[in-house]
CSV table of C-alpha atoms in Angstrom, one decimal:
chain,number,residue,atom,x,y,z
A,299,MET,CA,137.6,146.0,83.2
A,300,ARG,CA,134.4,145.2,81.2
A,301,ARG,CA,133.1,142.8,84.0
A,302,ALA,CA,134.0,145.4,86.8
A,303,LEU,CA,132.0,148.0,84.9
A,304,VAL,CA,129.0,145.5,84.5
A,305,SER,CA,129.2,144.7,88.4
A,306,GLU,CA,129.2,148.5,89.1
A,307,ALA,CA,126.2,148.9,87.0
A,308,LEU,CA,124.3,146.2,88.6
A,309,GLU,CA,125.2,147.2,92.1
A,310,SER,CA,123.9,150.9,91.1
A,311,GLU,CA,120.9,149.3,89.7
A,312,ILE,CA,120.2,147.4,93.0
A,313,CYS,CA,120.7,150.4,95.2
A,314,HIS,CA,118.2,152.4,93.2
A,315,MET,CA,115.6,149.5,93.7
A,316,ILE,CA,116.3,149.6,97.3
A,317,GLU,CA,115.5,153.3,97.6
A,318,VAL,CA,111.9,152.4,97.3
A,319,LEU,CA,112.2,150.9,101.0
A,320,LYS,CA,112.2,154.4,102.2
A,321,HIS,CA,108.5,154.4,102.0
A,322,PRO,CA,107.5,153.0,105.3
A,323,ILE,CA,104.1,151.4,104.4
A,324,TYR,CA,105.9,149.5,101.4
A,325,ALA,CA,108.9,148.6,103.6
A,326,ARG,CA,106.6,146.8,105.9
A,327,LEU,CA,104.7,145.2,103.3
A,328,PHE,CA,107.9,144.0,101.2
A,329,SER,CA,109.2,142.7,104.7
A,330,ALA,CA,106.0,140.6,105.0
A,331,GLN,CA,106.3,139.4,101.5
A,332,VAL,CA,110.1,138.2,102.1
A,333,ILE,CA,109.3,136.4,105.3
A,334,ALA,CA,106.4,134.7,103.8
A,335,LEU,CA,108.7,133.7,100.8
A,336,LEU,CA,111.2,132.2,103.1
A,337,GLY,CA,108.6,130.2,104.9
A,338,THR,CA,107.2,129.0,101.6
A,339,GLY,CA,110.9,127.9,100.7
A,340,LEU,CA,111.1,125.9,103.7
A,341,LEU,CA,107.9,124.3,103.1
A,342,THR,CA,108.9,123.1,99.6
A,343,VAL,CA,111.9,121.3,101.1
A,344,ALA,CA,110.1,120.0,104.0
A,345,LEU,CA,107.3,118.7,101.6
A,346,ALA,CA,109.6,116.8,99.3
A,347,LEU,CA,111.3,115.0,102.5
A,348,LEU,CA,107.7,114.1,103.8
A,349,VAL,CA,106.6,112.7,100.6
A,350,PHE,CA,109.8,110.5,100.5
A,351,ASP,CA,108.9,109.1,103.8
A,352,LEU,CA,105.3,108.5,103.0
A,353,ALA,CA,105.3,107.3,99.5
A,354,GLY,CA,108.7,105.7,99.1
A,355,ASP,CA,109.6,104.4,95.6
A,356,LYS,CA,106.4,106.3,94.5
A,357,ALA,CA,107.6,109.6,95.8
A,358,GLY,CA,108.5,110.9,92.4
A,359,ALA,CA,104.9,110.4,91.1
A,360,VAL,CA,103.5,111.8,94.3
A,361,LEU,CA,105.7,114.8,94.4
A,362,GLY,CA,105.0,115.6,90.8
A,363,THR,CA,101.2,115.4,91.3
A,364,ALA,CA,101.6,117.6,94.4
A,365,PHE,CA,103.6,120.4,92.5
A,366,ALA,CA,101.0,120.1,89.5
A,367,ILE,CA,98.2,120.7,92.0
A,368,LYS,CA,100.1,123.6,93.5
A,369,MET,CA,100.4,125.3,90.2
A,370,ILE,CA,97.2,124.4,88.7
A,371,ALA,CA,95.4,125.8,91.9
A,372,TYR,CA,97.5,128.8,91.8
A,373,VAL,CA,96.9,129.6,88.0
A,374,GLY,CA,93.3,128.6,88.0
A,375,LEU,CA,92.1,130.2,91.5
A,376,ALA,CA,94.1,133.5,91.2
A,377,PRO,CA,91.9,135.3,88.6
A,378,VAL,CA,88.8,134.0,90.7
A,379,ALA,CA,90.3,135.3,94.0
A,380,ASN,CA,91.2,138.3,92.6
A,381,ALA,CA,87.6,139.0,91.3
A,382,VAL,CA,85.9,138.0,94.2
A,383,SER,CA,88.1,139.8,96.7
A,384,GLU,CA,88.6,143.1,94.6
A,385,LYS,CA,86.0,145.0,96.7
A,386,LEU,CA,86.7,143.4,100.1
A,387,PRO,CA,88.9,145.0,102.8
A,388,ARG,CA,92.6,144.6,101.5
A,389,LYS,CA,94.2,144.2,104.8
A,390,ALA,CA,91.6,141.5,105.9
A,391,VAL,CA,92.1,139.6,102.6
A,392,LEU,CA,96.0,139.6,103.1
A,393,ILE,CA,95.8,138.8,106.8
A,394,GLY,CA,93.2,135.9,106.3
A,395,ALA,CA,95.4,134.4,103.4
A,396,ASP,CA,98.4,134.5,105.5
A,397,LEU,CA,96.5,132.8,108.5
A,398,VAL,CA,95.1,130.0,106.2
A,399,ARG,CA,98.6,129.4,104.9
A,400,ALA,CA,99.7,129.1,108.5
A,401,THR,CA,97.0,126.7,109.4
A,402,VAL,CA,98.2,124.4,106.6
A,403,ALA,CA,101.7,124.6,107.7
A,404,LEU,CA,100.6,123.5,111.2
A,405,TYR,CA,98.9,120.5,109.9
A,406,LEU,CA,101.3,119.1,107.4
A,407,PRO,CA,103.7,117.3,110.0
A,408,PHE,CA,100.9,115.3,111.3
A,409,ILE,CA,99.5,113.8,108.1
A,410,ASP,CA,99.8,110.0,107.4
A,411,SER,CA,98.5,109.7,103.8
A,412,VAL,CA,99.2,110.8,100.3
A,413,TRP,CA,95.7,112.4,99.7
A,414,GLN,CA,95.8,114.6,102.8
A,415,ILE,CA,99.1,116.1,100.9
A,416,TYR,CA,97.2,116.8,97.9
A,417,ALA,CA,94.2,118.4,99.9
A,418,LEU,CA,96.3,120.5,102.0
A,419,ILE,CA,98.4,121.8,99.2
A,420,PHE,CA,95.4,122.8,97.2
A,421,VAL,CA,94.1,124.9,100.1
A,422,LEU,CA,97.5,126.3,100.7
A,423,GLN,CA,97.9,127.5,97.0
A,424,ALA,CA,94.4,128.9,97.1
A,425,ALA,CA,95.3,131.0,99.8
A,426,SER,CA,98.6,132.0,98.2
A,427,ALA,CA,96.5,133.0,94.9
A,428,THR,CA,94.4,135.3,97.1
A,429,PHE,CA,97.4,136.7,98.7
A,430,THR,CA,99.6,137.6,95.8
A,431,PRO,CA,97.0,139.5,93.5
A,432,ALA,CA,95.7,141.6,96.5
A,433,PHE,CA,99.5,142.2,97.5
A,434,GLN,CA,100.3,143.5,93.9
A,435,ALA,CA,97.1,145.6,93.6
A,436,ILE,CA,98.1,147.6,96.6
A,437,ILE,CA,101.5,148.6,95.3
A,438,PRO,CA,100.3,151.2,93.0
A,439,ASP,CA,98.0,152.8,95.3
A,440,ILE,CA,100.8,153.4,97.7
A,441,LEU,CA,103.6,154.3,95.3
A,442,LYS,CA,102.1,156.8,93.0
A,443,ASP,CA,105.2,157.6,91.2
A,444,GLU,CA,105.8,155.4,88.1
A,445,LYS,CA,109.6,155.0,88.8
A,446,ASP,CA,108.9,153.9,92.4
A,447,TYR,CA,106.4,151.6,91.2
A,448,THR,CA,108.9,150.1,88.8
A,449,LYS,CA,111.4,149.8,91.4
A,450,ALA,CA,108.9,148.0,93.7
A,451,LEU,CA,108.1,145.5,90.9
A,452,SER,CA,111.9,144.9,90.3
A,453,LEU,CA,112.5,144.4,94.0
A,454,SER,CA,109.9,141.9,94.4
A,455,ARG,CA,111.2,140.0,91.5
A,456,LEU,CA,114.5,140.0,92.9
A,457,ALA,CA,113.0,138.8,96.1
A,458,TYR,CA,111.5,135.8,94.5
A,459,ASP,CA,114.8,134.9,92.9
A,460,LEU,CA,116.9,135.3,96.0
A,461,GLU,CA,114.2,133.2,98.1
A,462,ASN,CA,114.6,130.3,95.7
A,463,LEU,CA,118.5,130.5,96.4
A,464,ILE,CA,118.4,131.3,100.1
A,465,SER,CA,115.5,129.0,101.3
A,466,PRO,CA,117.0,125.6,100.2
A,467,ALA,CA,120.4,126.5,101.7
A,468,LEU,CA,118.6,127.8,104.9
A,469,ALA,CA,116.8,124.5,105.0
A,470,GLY,CA,120.1,122.5,104.5
A,471,LEU,CA,121.6,124.2,107.3
A,472,LEU,CA,118.8,123.6,109.6
A,473,LEU,CA,118.6,119.9,108.6
A,474,THR,CA,122.2,119.4,110.0
A,475,PHE,CA,120.9,119.6,113.7
A,476,MET,CA,117.1,119.0,113.4
A,477,SER,CA,114.3,116.9,111.7
A,478,TYR,CA,112.7,118.1,108.5
A,479,HIS,CA,109.5,118.2,110.4
A,480,TRP,CA,110.7,121.4,112.2
A,481,LEU,CA,110.9,123.1,108.9
A,482,PHE,CA,107.2,123.4,109.0
A,483,GLY,CA,107.5,125.2,112.1
A,484,GLY,CA,109.7,127.8,110.2
A,485,THR,CA,107.0,128.0,107.6
A,486,LEU,CA,104.3,128.7,110.3
A,487,PHE,CA,106.4,131.5,111.7
A,488,GLY,CA,106.8,133.0,108.4
A,489,PHE,CA,103.2,133.3,107.7
A,490,VAL,CA,102.3,134.4,111.2
A,491,ALA,CA,105.1,137.2,111.0
A,492,SER,CA,103.7,138.2,107.6
A,493,ALA,CA,100.2,138.6,109.0
A,494,ALA,CA,101.5,140.5,112.0
A,495,LEU,CA,103.5,143.0,109.7
A,496,VAL,CA,100.4,143.5,107.5
A,497,SER,CA,98.1,144.2,110.5
A,498,LEU,CA,100.7,147.2,111.3
A,499,VAL,CA,100.1,148.9,107.9
A,500,SER,CA,97.6,151.5,107.3
A,501,LEU,CA,96.5,150.8,103.7
A,502,PRO,CA,94.7,153.5,101.5
A,503,PRO,CA,91.1,152.6,100.8
A,504,ILE,CA,90.1,151.2,97.7
A,505,ALA,CA,89.6,153.7,95.1
A,506,LYS,CA,86.0,154.5,94.2
A,507,ILE,CA,86.9,155.4,90.5
A,508,ARG,CA,86.9,151.7,89.6
A,509,GLU,CA,84.2,150.7,87.1
A,510,ASN,CA,81.8,148.4,88.4
A,511,ARG,CA,82.4,145.6,85.9
A,512,PRO,CA,80.4,142.4,85.9
A,513,PHE,CA,82.1,139.4,87.4
A,514,PHE,CA,82.9,137.5,84.3
A,515,GLU,CA,84.6,140.7,83.0
A,516,ARG,CA,86.8,141.0,85.9
A,517,LEU,CA,87.4,137.4,85.9
A,518,THR,CA,89.0,137.4,82.4
A,519,ARG,CA,90.0,140.8,81.9
A,520,GLY,CA,93.6,140.2,82.9
A,521,ALA,CA,94.0,137.1,80.7
A,522,ARG,CA,92.6,138.9,77.8
A,523,ILE,CA,94.9,141.7,78.0
A,524,TYR,CA,97.9,139.6,78.7
A,525,LEU,CA,97.1,137.2,75.7
A,526,ALA,CA,96.3,140.3,73.5
A,527,THR,CA,99.9,141.7,73.9
A,528,PRO,CA,102.5,140.0,71.6
A,529,ARG,CA,105.5,140.6,73.8
A,530,LEU,CA,103.8,139.0,76.8
A,531,ARG,CA,102.9,136.1,74.6
A,532,GLY,CA,106.5,135.5,73.9
A,533,LEU,CA,107.5,135.8,77.4
A,534,LEU,CA,104.7,133.4,78.4
A,535,ALA,CA,106.5,130.6,76.0
A,536,LEU,CA,109.8,131.5,77.8
A,537,ASN,CA,108.2,131.1,81.2
A,538,LEU,CA,106.6,127.8,80.3
A,539,ALA,CA,109.9,126.4,79.0
A,540,ALA,CA,111.7,127.5,82.1
A,541,ALA,CA,108.9,126.0,84.3
A,542,ALA,CA,109.4,122.7,82.5
A,543,ALA,CA,113.0,122.6,83.2
A,544,GLY,CA,112.9,123.8,86.6
A,545,ALA,CA,110.1,121.3,87.6
A,546,PHE,CA,112.2,118.5,86.4
A,547,ILE,CA,115.3,119.7,88.2
A,548,MET,CA,113.1,120.2,91.5
A,549,ALA,CA,111.6,116.7,91.5
A,550,VAL,CA,114.6,114.6,90.2
A,551,SER,CA,117.1,116.2,92.3
A,552,LYS,CA,115.5,115.8,95.5
A,553,LEU,CA,114.5,112.2,94.9
A,554,LYS,CA,118.1,111.4,93.8
A,555,CYS,CA,119.5,112.9,96.9
A,556,ASN,CA,116.9,111.2,99.2
A,557,ARG,CA,118.0,107.9,97.9
A,558,HIS,CA,121.0,108.3,100.0
A,559,PRO,CA,120.3,107.0,103.5
A,560,ILE,CA,122.5,109.4,105.4
A,561,ARG,CA,123.5,112.6,103.5
A,562,GLY,CA,120.4,112.8,101.2
A,563,CYS,CA,118.5,115.1,103.3
A,564,HIS,CA,121.4,117.5,103.6
A,565,HIS,CA,122.6,117.5,100.0
A,566,GLY,CA,119.1,118.0,98.3
A,567,PRO,CA,118.6,121.6,99.6
A,568,THR,CA,122.1,122.2,98.6
A,569,LEU,CA,121.7,121.2,95.2
A,570,SER,CA,118.4,123.4,94.9
A,571,SER,CA,120.5,126.3,95.9
A,572,PHE,CA,123.0,125.8,93.2
A,573,GLN,CA,119.9,125.5,90.7
A,574,ARG,CA,119.3,129.2,91.0
A,575,VAL,CA,122.9,130.5,91.0
A,576,GLY,CA,122.7,130.8,87.2
A,577,ALA,CA,119.7,132.9,87.5
A,578,GLN,CA,121.5,135.1,89.8
A,579,LEU,CA,124.8,135.4,87.9
A,580,THR,CA,123.0,135.8,84.4
A,581,PRO,CA,122.8,139.6,84.9
A,582,THR,CA,126.6,139.8,85.1
A,583,SER,CA,126.8,138.8,81.5
A,584,ILE,CA,124.8,141.7,80.4
A,585,GLU,CA,126.6,144.6,78.7
A,586,PRO,CA,124.7,147.7,80.0
A,587,ARG,CA,123.7,150.1,77.4
A,588,GLN,CA,124.4,153.9,78.0
A,589,GLN,CA,120.9,154.6,76.5
A,590,SER,CA,119.1,152.0,78.5
A,591,GLY,CA,117.3,152.9,81.8
A,592,PRO,CA,116.6,150.8,84.7
A,593,ASP,CA,113.4,149.4,83.2
A,594,CYS,CA,115.3,148.1,80.0
A,595,THR,CA,118.0,146.5,82.2
A,596,ASN,CA,115.3,144.9,84.4
A,597,THR,CA,113.4,143.5,81.3
A,598,ARG,CA,116.5,141.8,79.9
A,599,SER,CA,117.5,140.4,83.2
A,600,ILE,CA,114.0,139.0,83.8
A,601,SER,CA,114.1,137.5,80.4
A,602,LEU,CA,117.6,135.9,80.7
A,603,ASP,CA,116.4,134.6,84.2
A,604,SER,CA,113.7,132.7,82.4
A,605,LEU,CA,116.3,131.1,80.1
A,606,ALA,CA,118.7,130.2,83.0
């Protein structure tokens, strides 16, 4: 009975989040985000298999280095990209970032050395570091109501989690009848489709009320606000712990499976899918509070997702 009530509450919460998709502009932007995320997920699986082919026994070190470059480039360049592109046309920034990522996906199947993987991953993440902040900055200008904005953030978080679950499963299915090199084609399609959807959207102009802050202040403002908030510092520690465990699982599970000469390519994505099942089932263990609104439920779900 208790589990049924929890499931009913979660179903109701998801329905409330989906209501925000009635907004046509946000619906297209969200669709672009989801398609690009699926492409990125296919790229992650294909990249692991490509590294194993190129590096052999050293694949673990190469893959770990590639993922390190991926995250360092994203974390390091996101504030810079946000500060530089703040006053540029936002649609052009989003489309340009998607096209750069599509170009990287087009080149990846043809590389023949490890250093090329490192270089292309850096370029790919530089483009992602430009796309994501620009995308997130558009949402409050489109959804003026705070409740809709909260629903959009929750839906975006759900999309990221579901992508981590669906993409490996989809890659595993595709690998049953095609080479992993074709997964890069799926990535290419995802980024091109995302750019096409963004091009169909009429975005509001950048608000003129923004202060003309110096570049260095714009560069560091987000980090200073984040680190000055105690609750966000605690969340940062949780995310670091979850990221460390996730990175270990991501690298080791793929390499363990790839050592099997026949079934490895198909079992690796399947294990990656099971990795995220816990994060998706975690909210079912939460007892909804009668006085808690959607914001509180989302916060608890995200925190427990980090622990999962």
